[in-house]
PDB file of C-alpha atoms in Angstrom:
ATOM      1  CA  VAL A   3     134.185 218.614  50.514  1.00 59.00           C
ATOM      2  CA  ILE A   4     135.172 215.411  48.756  1.00 65.00           C
ATOM      3  CA  SER A   5     138.797 215.232  47.702  1.00 69.00           C
ATOM      4  CA  MET A   6     139.776 213.926  44.276  1.00 74.00           C
ATOM      5  CA  VAL A   7     142.903 212.196  45.610  1.00 81.00           C
ATOM      6  CA  PRO A   8     142.208 208.854  47.338  1.00 82.00           C
ATOM      7  CA  LEU A   9     143.616 208.161  50.771  1.00 83.00           C
ATOM      8  CA  GLY A  10     145.633 205.219  49.396  1.00 84.00           C
ATOM      9  CA  ALA A  11     147.721 207.598  47.287  1.00 88.00           C
ATOM     10  CA  TYR A  12     148.882 209.492  50.384  1.00 89.00           C
ATOM     11  CA  ILE A  13     149.647 206.209  52.161  1.00 89.00           C
ATOM     12  CA  ALA A  14     151.632 205.022  49.123  1.00 90.00           C
ATOM     13  CA  VAL A  15     153.720 208.220  49.034  1.00 93.00           C
ATOM     14  CA  SER A  16     154.310 207.887  52.770  1.00 93.00           C
ATOM     15  CA  ALA A  17     155.436 204.245  52.485  1.00 92.00           C
ATOM     16  CA  ALA A  18     157.703 204.990  49.518  1.00 92.00           C
ATOM     17  CA  LEU A  19     159.429 207.882  51.288  1.00 94.00           C
ATOM     18  CA  PHE A  20     159.819 205.717  54.392  1.00 93.00           C
ATOM     19  CA  PHE A  21     161.658 203.060  52.381  1.00 92.00           C
ATOM     20  CA  ILE A  22     163.813 205.661  50.628  1.00 93.00           C
ATOM     21  CA  GLY A  23     164.861 206.839  54.080  1.00 93.00           C
ATOM     22  CA  LEU A  24     165.403 203.283  55.329  1.00 92.00           C
ATOM     23  CA  THR A  25     167.624 202.548  52.329  1.00 90.00           C
ATOM     24  CA  GLY A  26     169.677 205.639  53.104  1.00 90.00           C
ATOM     25  CA  VAL A  27     170.075 204.695  56.763  1.00 90.00           C
ATOM     26  CA  LEU A  28     171.242 201.174  55.909  1.00 88.00           C
ATOM     27  CA  VAL A  29     173.395 202.027  52.902  1.00 86.00           C
ATOM     28  CA  ARG A  30     175.206 205.331  53.442  1.00 85.00           C
ATOM     29  CA  ARG A  31     178.447 205.671  55.412  1.00 83.00           C
ATOM     30  CA  ASN A  32     178.286 209.342  56.352  1.00 86.00           C
ATOM     31  CA  ALA A  33     176.764 209.701  59.825  1.00 88.00           C
ATOM     32  CA  VAL A  34     175.235 213.114  59.049  1.00 90.00           C
ATOM     33  CA  VAL A  35     173.504 211.693  55.948  1.00 91.00           C
ATOM     34  CA  ILE A  36     172.185 208.837  58.099  1.00 91.00           C
ATOM     35  CA  LEU A  37     170.640 211.432  60.442  1.00 92.00           C
ATOM     36  CA  MET A  38     169.019 213.148  57.447  1.00 93.00           C
ATOM     37  CA  CYS A  39     167.520 209.847  56.288  1.00 94.00           C
ATOM     38  CA  VAL A  40     166.115 209.205  59.784  1.00 94.00           C
ATOM     39  CA  GLU A  41     164.406 212.600  59.507  1.00 94.00           C
ATOM     40  CA  LEU A  42     162.939 211.536  56.130  1.00 94.00           C
ATOM     41  CA  MET A  43     161.527 208.367  57.743  1.00 95.00           C
ATOM     42  CA  LEU A  44     159.963 210.359  60.600  1.00 95.00           C
ATOM     43  CA  ASN A  45     158.421 212.757  58.086  1.00 94.00           C
ATOM     44  CA  ALA A  46     156.939 209.874  56.090  1.00 95.00           C
ATOM     45  CA  GLY A  47     155.316 208.671  59.295  1.00 94.00           C
ATOM     46  CA  ASN A  48     153.902 212.160  59.825  1.00 94.00           C
ATOM     47  CA  LEU A  49     152.255 212.080  56.395  1.00 94.00           C
ATOM     48  CA  ALA A  50     150.528 208.772  57.184  1.00 92.00           C
ATOM     49  CA  LEU A  51     149.356 210.116  60.556  1.00 91.00           C
ATOM     50  CA  ILE A  52     147.895 213.270  59.014  1.00 90.00           C
ATOM     51  CA  ALA A  53     146.257 211.385  56.122  1.00 88.00           C
ATOM     52  CA  PHE A  54     144.535 208.859  58.405  1.00 86.00           C
ATOM     53  CA  SER A  55     143.591 211.585  60.885  1.00 85.00           C
ATOM     54  CA  ARG A  56     141.963 213.635  58.128  1.00 80.00           C
ATOM     55  CA  ARG A  57     139.924 210.714  56.882  1.00 75.00           C
ATOM     56  CA  TYR A  58     139.037 208.750  59.997  1.00 75.00           C
ATOM     57  CA  GLY A  59     139.975 211.098  62.810  1.00 66.00           C
ATOM     58  CA  ALA A  60     137.724 212.317  65.536  1.00 60.00           C
ATOM     59  CA  PRO A  61     137.091 216.071  65.375  1.00 68.00           C
ATOM     60  CA  ASP A  62     139.803 216.557  68.002  1.00 71.00           C
ATOM     61  CA  GLU A  63     142.696 216.164  65.500  1.00 77.00           C
ATOM     62  CA  ARG A  64     144.571 213.418  67.339  1.00 83.00           C
ATOM     63  CA  GLY A  65     146.778 212.677  64.354  1.00 86.00           C
ATOM     64  CA  SER A  66     148.020 216.249  64.340  1.00 88.00           C
ATOM     65  CA  VAL A  67     148.713 216.025  68.079  1.00 90.00           C
ATOM     66  CA  PHE A  68     150.879 212.960  67.483  1.00 91.00           C
ATOM     67  CA  VAL A  69     152.647 214.800  64.675  1.00 92.00           C
ATOM     68  CA  MET A  70     153.481 217.566  67.170  1.00 91.00           C
ATOM     69  CA  PHE A  71     155.090 214.981  69.452  1.00 93.00           C
ATOM     70  CA  VAL A  72     156.986 213.486  66.493  1.00 93.00           C
ATOM     71  CA  LEU A  73     158.298 216.984  65.706  1.00 92.00           C
ATOM     72  CA  VAL A  74     159.584 217.328  69.280  1.00 92.00           C
ATOM     73  CA  ILE A  75     161.205 213.882  69.179  1.00 92.00           C
ATOM     74  CA  ALA A  76     162.786 214.654  65.802  1.00 92.00           C
ATOM     75  CA  ALA A  77     164.271 217.913  67.070  1.00 91.00           C
ATOM     76  CA  ALA A  78     165.651 216.190  70.183  1.00 93.00           C
ATOM     77  CA  GLU A  79     166.976 213.285  68.116  1.00 92.00           C
ATOM     78  CA  VAL A  80     168.805 215.473  65.620  1.00 92.00           C
ATOM     79  CA  ALA A  81     170.310 217.640  68.391  1.00 92.00           C
ATOM     80  CA  VAL A  82     171.650 214.656  70.344  1.00 93.00           C
ATOM     81  CA  GLY A  83     172.680 212.805  67.168  1.00 92.00           C
ATOM     82  CA  LEU A  84     174.681 215.741  65.843  1.00 92.00           C
ATOM     83  CA  ALA A  85     176.261 216.229  69.266  1.00 92.00           C
ATOM     84  CA  ILE A  86     177.409 212.587  69.232  1.00 90.00           C
ATOM     85  CA  VAL A  87     178.759 212.972  65.677  1.00 90.00           C
ATOM     86  CA  LEU A  88     180.652 216.139  66.672  1.00 89.00           C
ATOM     87  CA  ALA A  89     182.064 214.473  69.790  1.00 87.00           C
ATOM     88  CA  LEU A  90     183.232 211.538  67.642  1.00 86.00           C
ATOM     89  CA  TYR A  91     184.692 213.903  65.049  1.00 87.00           C
ATOM     90  CA  ARG A  92     186.666 215.656  67.768  1.00 85.00           C
ATOM     91  CA  ASN A  93     188.371 212.399  68.748  1.00 80.00           C
ATOM     92  CA  ARG A  94     188.994 211.193  65.194  1.00 79.00           C
ATOM     93  CA  PRO A  95     188.296 213.438  62.190  1.00 79.00           C
ATOM     94  CA  THR A  96     185.864 211.105  60.462  1.00 77.00           C
ATOM     95  CA  VAL A  97     182.084 210.759  60.193  1.00 77.00           C
ATOM     96  CA  ASP A  98     182.380 207.398  58.402  1.00 79.00           C
ATOM     97  CA  VAL A  99     180.363 204.845  60.370  1.00 78.00           C
ATOM     98  CA  ASP A 100     182.462 201.970  58.986  1.00 75.00           C
ATOM     99  CA  GLU A 101     185.607 203.498  60.477  1.00 76.00           C
ATOM    100  CA  VAL A 102     184.231 204.202  63.939  1.00 74.00           C
ATOM    101  CA  ARG A 103     185.071 200.995  65.765  1.00 72.00           C
ATOM    102  CA  ALA A 104     185.826 202.254  69.267  1.00 67.00           C
ATOM    103  CA  MET A 105     182.856 200.364  70.763  1.00 66.00           C
ATOM    104  CA  HIS A 106     183.407 197.053  68.970  1.00 66.00           C
ATOM    105  CA  GLY A 107     184.450 195.320  72.198  1.00 58.00           C
TER     106      GLY A 107
ATOM    107  CA  VAL B  20     139.594 223.362  32.821  1.00 55.00           C
ATOM    108  CA  THR B  21     137.556 222.202  35.759  1.00 62.00           C
ATOM    109  CA  TYR B  22     138.600 222.521  39.353  1.00 67.00           C
ATOM    110  CA  ASP B  23     138.530 218.747  39.768  1.00 75.00           C
ATOM    111  CA  LEU B  24     141.879 218.452  38.039  1.00 82.00           C
ATOM    112  CA  VAL B  25     143.759 220.937  40.211  1.00 84.00           C
ATOM    113  CA  GLU B  26     144.125 218.749  43.287  1.00 84.00           C
ATOM    114  CA  PRO B  27     145.424 215.580  41.525  1.00 88.00           C
ATOM    115  CA  VAL B  28     147.895 217.669  39.527  1.00 91.00           C
ATOM    116  CA  VAL B  29     149.228 219.402  42.652  1.00 92.00           C
ATOM    117  CA  PHE B  30     149.400 216.002  44.380  1.00 92.00           C
ATOM    118  CA  ALA B  31     151.364 214.519  41.456  1.00 93.00           C
ATOM    119  CA  VAL B  32     153.840 217.411  41.396  1.00 95.00           C
ATOM    120  CA  LEU B  33     154.368 217.193  45.162  1.00 95.00           C
ATOM    121  CA  SER B  34     154.850 213.404  45.085  1.00 95.00           C
ATOM    122  CA  ILE B  35     157.392 213.649  42.280  1.00 95.00           C
ATOM    123  CA  ALA B  36     159.238 216.334  44.251  1.00 96.00           C
ATOM    124  CA  ILE B  37     159.201 214.137  47.379  1.00 95.00           C
ATOM    125  CA  PHE B  38     160.459 211.037  45.524  1.00 94.00           C
ATOM    126  CA  ALA B  39     163.144 212.865  43.542  1.00 95.00           C
ATOM    127  CA  ALA B  40     164.482 214.906  46.445  1.00 95.00           C
ATOM    128  CA  GLY B  41     164.336 211.926  48.819  1.00 94.00           C
ATOM    129  CA  ALA B  42     166.265 209.755  46.361  1.00 93.00           C
ATOM    130  CA  ALA B  43     168.749 212.602  45.889  1.00 93.00           C
ATOM    131  CA  VAL B  44     169.391 212.705  49.650  1.00 92.00           C
ATOM    132  CA  VAL B  45     170.429 209.045  49.493  1.00 90.00           C
ATOM    133  CA  LEU B  46     172.339 209.172  46.209  1.00 88.00           C
ATOM    134  CA  VAL B  47     173.976 212.593  45.956  1.00 88.00           C
ATOM    135  CA  ASP B  48     177.681 212.827  46.719  1.00 83.00           C
ATOM    136  CA  ARG B  49     177.998 216.225  48.411  1.00 86.00           C
ATOM    137  CA  VAL B  50     176.616 216.322  51.929  1.00 88.00           C
ATOM    138  CA  THR B  51     175.564 219.979  51.683  1.00 91.00           C
ATOM    139  CA  ALA B  52     173.521 219.225  48.571  1.00 92.00           C
ATOM    140  CA  ALA B  53     171.948 216.252  50.380  1.00 92.00           C
ATOM    141  CA  ALA B  54     170.927 218.556  53.256  1.00 94.00           C
ATOM    142  CA  LEU B  55     169.315 221.034  50.852  1.00 95.00           C
ATOM    143  CA  PHE B  56     167.479 218.209  49.051  1.00 95.00           C
ATOM    144  CA  MET B  57     166.240 217.107  52.462  1.00 95.00           C
ATOM    145  CA  ALA B  58     164.864 220.630  52.990  1.00 95.00           C
ATOM    146  CA  LEU B  59     163.121 220.394  49.601  1.00 95.00           C
ATOM    147  CA  THR B  60     161.529 217.084  50.636  1.00 96.00           C
ATOM    148  CA  PHE B  61     160.250 218.696  53.837  1.00 95.00           C
ATOM    149  CA  LEU B  62     158.856 221.648  51.881  1.00 95.00           C
ATOM    150  CA  ALA B  63     156.978 219.359  49.462  1.00 95.00           C
ATOM    151  CA  MET B  64     155.691 217.442  52.486  1.00 95.00           C
ATOM    152  CA  ALA B  65     154.331 220.713  53.906  1.00 95.00           C
ATOM    153  CA  GLY B  66     152.489 221.128  50.589  1.00 94.00           C
ATOM    154  CA  MET B  67     150.992 217.645  51.122  1.00 93.00           C
ATOM    155  CA  PHE B  68     149.757 218.722  54.558  1.00 92.00           C
ATOM    156  CA  VAL B  69     148.108 221.810  53.048  1.00 90.00           C
ATOM    157  CA  LEU B  70     146.495 219.546  50.439  1.00 89.00           C
ATOM    158  CA  LEU B  71     145.123 217.397  53.263  1.00 87.00           C
ATOM    159  CA  GLY B  72     143.698 220.486  54.939  1.00 84.00           C
ATOM    160  CA  ALA B  73     146.076 220.514  57.923  1.00 87.00           C
ATOM    161  CA  GLU B  74     147.462 224.039  57.592  1.00 89.00           C
ATOM    162  CA  THR B  75     148.679 224.320  61.171  1.00 90.00           C
ATOM    163  CA  VAL B  76     150.814 221.207  60.860  1.00 91.00           C
ATOM    164  CA  ALA B  77     152.143 222.508  57.538  1.00 93.00           C
ATOM    165  CA  ALA B  78     153.184 225.755  59.243  1.00 93.00           C
ATOM    166  CA  PHE B  79     154.971 223.852  62.018  1.00 92.00           C
ATOM    167  CA  GLN B  80     156.555 221.611  59.390  1.00 93.00           C
ATOM    168  CA  VAL B  81     158.053 224.636  57.626  1.00 94.00           C
ATOM    169  CA  LEU B  82     159.128 226.260  60.898  1.00 93.00           C
ATOM    170  CA  ILE B  83     160.694 223.228  62.558  1.00 92.00           C
ATOM    171  CA  TYR B  84     161.795 220.886  59.749  1.00 92.00           C
ATOM    172  CA  VAL B  85     162.639 223.301  56.927  1.00 91.00           C
ATOM    173  CA  GLY B  86     163.878 225.927  59.376  1.00 90.00           C
ATOM    174  CA  ALA B  87     165.373 224.531  62.553  1.00 90.00           C
ATOM    175  CA  ILE B  88     166.349 220.950  61.692  1.00 92.00           C
ATOM    176  CA  THR B  89     167.830 221.827  58.286  1.00 93.00           C
ATOM    177  CA  VAL B  90     169.915 224.632  59.814  1.00 93.00           C
ATOM    178  CA  LEU B  91     171.056 222.286  62.599  1.00 91.00           C
ATOM    179  CA  ILE B  92     172.091 219.635  60.048  1.00 93.00           C
ATOM    180  CA  LEU B  93     173.859 222.243  57.897  1.00 93.00           C
ATOM    181  CA  TYR B  94     175.837 223.284  60.984  1.00 91.00           C
ATOM    182  CA  GLY B  95     176.683 219.623  61.541  1.00 89.00           C
ATOM    183  CA  VAL B  96     177.928 219.390  57.938  1.00 90.00           C
ATOM    184  CA  MET B  97     179.947 222.579  58.407  1.00 90.00           C
ATOM    185  CA  PHE B  98     181.684 221.323  61.548  1.00 87.00           C
ATOM    186  CA  THR B  99     182.632 217.921  60.084  1.00 85.00           C
ATOM    187  CA  PRO B 100     184.585 218.653  56.886  1.00 82.00           C
ATOM    188  CA  GLN B 101     185.556 215.560  54.919  1.00 76.00           C
ATOM    189  CA  ALA B 102     188.158 215.103  52.253  1.00 72.00           C
ATOM    190  CA  PRO B 103     186.629 214.080  48.906  1.00 70.00           C
ATOM    191  CA  ARG B 104     186.595 210.332  48.644  1.00 70.00           C
ATOM    192  CA  PRO B 105     186.238 207.783  45.863  1.00 66.00           C
ATOM    193  CA  TYR B 106     182.741 206.633  45.009  1.00 64.00           C
ATOM    194  CA  ALA B 107     183.678 203.082  46.038  1.00 59.00           C
ATOM    195  CA  LEU B 108     183.777 204.327  49.650  1.00 63.00           C
ATOM    196  CA  PHE B 109     180.375 205.986  49.276  1.00 69.00           C
ATOM    197  CA  PHE B 110     178.269 203.075  50.491  1.00 73.00           C
ATOM    198  CA  GLN B 111     178.697 200.802  53.478  1.00 72.00           C
ATOM    199  CA  ARG B 112     180.225 197.365  53.183  1.00 74.00           C
ATOM    200  CA  GLN B 113     176.978 195.533  53.907  1.00 78.00           C
ATOM    201  CA  THR B 114     175.076 197.325  51.135  1.00 79.00           C
ATOM    202  CA  PRO B 115     173.991 194.185  49.161  1.00 83.00           C
ATOM    203  CA  LEU B 116     172.633 192.598  52.344  1.00 85.00           C
ATOM    204  CA  ALA B 117     170.853 195.847  53.260  1.00 84.00           C
ATOM    205  CA  ALA B 118     169.377 196.146  49.764  1.00 84.00           C
ATOM    206  CA  VAL B 119     167.956 192.602  49.947  1.00 87.00           C
ATOM    207  CA  PHE B 120     166.543 193.351  53.400  1.00 87.00           C
ATOM    208  CA  VAL B 121     164.891 196.591  52.265  1.00 87.00           C
ATOM    209  CA  ILE B 122     163.421 194.989  49.137  1.00 88.00           C
ATOM    210  CA  PHE B 123     161.932 192.087  51.079  1.00 88.00           C
ATOM    211  CA  LEU B 124     160.477 194.499  53.626  1.00 87.00           C
ATOM    212  CA  ALA B 125     159.298 197.058  51.062  1.00 86.00           C
ATOM    213  CA  ILE B 126     157.445 194.814  48.625  1.00 88.00           C
ATOM    214  CA  PRO B 127     154.590 193.689  50.939  1.00 86.00           C
ATOM    215  CA  VAL B 128     154.244 197.121  52.545  1.00 85.00           C
ATOM    216  CA  LEU B 129     154.176 198.968  49.202  1.00 85.00           C
ATOM    217  CA  LEU B 130     151.712 196.432  47.755  1.00 85.00           C
ATOM    218  CA  ALA B 131     149.456 196.947  50.773  1.00 85.00           C
ATOM    219  CA  ALA B 132     149.795 200.729  50.513  1.00 81.00           C
ATOM    220  CA  PHE B 133     149.058 200.891  46.792  1.00 80.00           C
ATOM    221  CA  GLY B 134     146.207 198.420  47.166  1.00 80.00           C
ATOM    222  CA  PHE B 135     144.701 200.426  50.016  1.00 78.00           C
ATOM    223  CA  ARG B 136     141.070 201.037  49.115  1.00 76.00           C
ATOM    224  CA  SER B 137     139.159 203.571  51.083  1.00 71.00           C
ATOM    225  CA  ASP B 138     136.922 206.538  50.727  1.00 67.00           C
ATOM    226  CA  ARG B 139     138.557 209.743  49.635  1.00 64.00           C
ATOM    227  CA  PRO B 140     139.872 211.946  52.431  1.00 62.00           C
ATOM    228  CA  VAL B 141     137.596 214.744  53.466  1.00 67.00           C
ATOM    229  CA  VAL B 142     139.537 217.958  53.103  1.00 63.00           C
ATOM    230  CA  ARG B 143     138.538 220.715  55.451  1.00 69.00           C
ATOM    231  CA  GLY B 144     140.545 223.550  56.856  1.00 72.00           C
ATOM    232  CA  GLY B 145     140.547 225.139  60.278  1.00 77.00           C
ATOM    233  CA  ASP B 146     142.466 222.529  62.228  1.00 82.00           C
ATOM    234  CA  LEU B 147     144.004 224.981  64.699  1.00 86.00           C
ATOM    235  CA  PRO B 148     141.153 225.234  67.296  1.00 86.00           C
ATOM    236  CA  PRO B 149     140.621 221.442  67.682  1.00 86.00           C
ATOM    237  CA  LEU B 150     144.386 220.859  67.654  1.00 87.00           C
ATOM    238  CA  GLY B 151     144.965 223.439  70.384  1.00 88.00           C
ATOM    239  CA  ARG B 152     142.075 222.095  72.461  1.00 88.00           C
ATOM    240  CA  SER B 153     143.282 218.502  72.428  1.00 88.00           C
ATOM    241  CA  LEU B 154     146.947 219.477  72.827  1.00 88.00           C
ATOM    242  CA  PHE B 155     146.394 221.665  75.890  1.00 90.00           C
ATOM    243  CA  LEU B 156     143.456 219.848  77.523  1.00 90.00           C
ATOM    244  CA  GLU B 157     143.527 216.143  76.756  1.00 89.00           C
ATOM    245  CA  PHE B 158     147.252 215.809  75.990  1.00 91.00           C
ATOM    246  CA  ALA B 159     148.484 218.455  78.440  1.00 92.00           C
ATOM    247  CA  PHE B 160     150.587 216.018  80.473  1.00 94.00           C
ATOM    248  CA  PRO B 161     152.326 214.397  77.444  1.00 92.00           C
ATOM    249  CA  PHE B 162     152.900 217.935  76.151  1.00 92.00           C
ATOM    250  CA  GLU B 163     154.743 218.868  79.365  1.00 94.00           C
ATOM    251  CA  VAL B 164     156.709 215.602  79.253  1.00 94.00           C
ATOM    252  CA  ALA B 165     157.701 216.393  75.652  1.00 93.00           C
ATOM    253  CA  SER B 166     158.931 219.846  76.677  1.00 93.00           C
ATOM    254  CA  VAL B 167     160.999 218.324  79.506  1.00 95.00           C
ATOM    255  CA  LEU B 168     162.418 215.813  76.995  1.00 94.00           C
ATOM    256  CA  LEU B 169     163.371 218.639  74.645  1.00 93.00           C
ATOM    257  CA  VAL B 170     165.139 220.571  77.428  1.00 94.00           C
ATOM    258  CA  ALA B 171     166.946 217.407  78.547  1.00 95.00           C
ATOM    259  CA  ALA B 172     168.051 216.692  74.956  1.00 94.00           C
ATOM    260  CA  MET B 173     169.340 220.253  74.487  1.00 92.00           C
ATOM    261  CA  ILE B 174     171.277 220.181  77.777  1.00 94.00           C
ATOM    262  CA  GLY B 175     172.623 216.739  76.850  1.00 92.00           C
ATOM    263  CA  ALA B 176     173.762 218.001  73.453  1.00 91.00           C
ATOM    264  CA  ILE B 177     175.541 220.973  75.074  1.00 90.00           C
ATOM    265  CA  VAL B 178     177.262 218.684  77.596  1.00 91.00           C
ATOM    266  CA  LEU B 179     178.319 216.259  74.839  1.00 87.00           C
ATOM    267  CA  VAL B 180     180.049 218.875  72.677  1.00 86.00           C
ATOM    268  CA  ARG B 181     181.442 221.060  75.476  1.00 84.00           C
ATOM    269  CA  ARG B 182     185.219 221.308  75.582  1.00 76.00           C
ATOM    270  CA  GLU B 183     186.293 220.241  79.021  1.00 71.00           C
ATOM    271  CA  GLU B 184     189.053 222.664  79.936  1.00 68.00           C
ATOM    272  CA  ASP B 185     189.794 221.262  83.400  1.00 61.00           C
ATOM    273  CA  GLU B 186     190.457 217.761  82.033  1.00 60.00           C
ATOM    274  CA  ARG B 187     193.108 219.100  79.689  1.00 56.00           C
ATOM    275  CA  ARG B 188     195.959 220.135  81.954  1.00 50.00           C
TER     276      ARG B 188
END
């Protein structure tokens, strides 16, 4: 079956969402929002992997396999990231990354 | 109405949902609303996966991203209450520098992505059998390593947030 949507459109959506997420990571102060934006970037990468895998992939679905590993990494990352944010919040009641200066040296 | 129009229209709706909800995550003031917009982005992304013919990945996307990760982040929001703050304190101090950096990085990549010429993707369903075969035969060892990583991350998260009673005497 030939799709009506070209592969470049999926890649463009993926790149745009990646840069939306990157902007959020670099611009926002709230550590929890920064974690959310990292998840958006990972998800944009997933879309590119699936799109290329569907078009060029071998019949063994390697792109989807990599997406499975990205899912695992994302779950681990958000668990550890939130744990660090909660541990920080317990010491000082803030999630503002500009105010956390304990490791400035 | 021919069937040829259905797929581009669904694609356009899903892309608009992804862009709008993704921008809302970055721009919206309330953290809870940002988390729910993030869930909406993930849901639209699952629709993209269905459109590409990868239903299994779409199912895992809904289960893990829309389900588990969103709930985890909502718990994180719940445990870190913040007083309302002025909009001037919304963005980091280095925002202009970051904006310049992102724009310089984004322009070539977006031009390359939009100018990407290729054949149209072949949409076909039934990705579960090949996915399971390569995951459990060819990628069996990385799969086990990933599971060990997940267990280690969970134990690490528990250790990080545990209240240490014996240190507090």
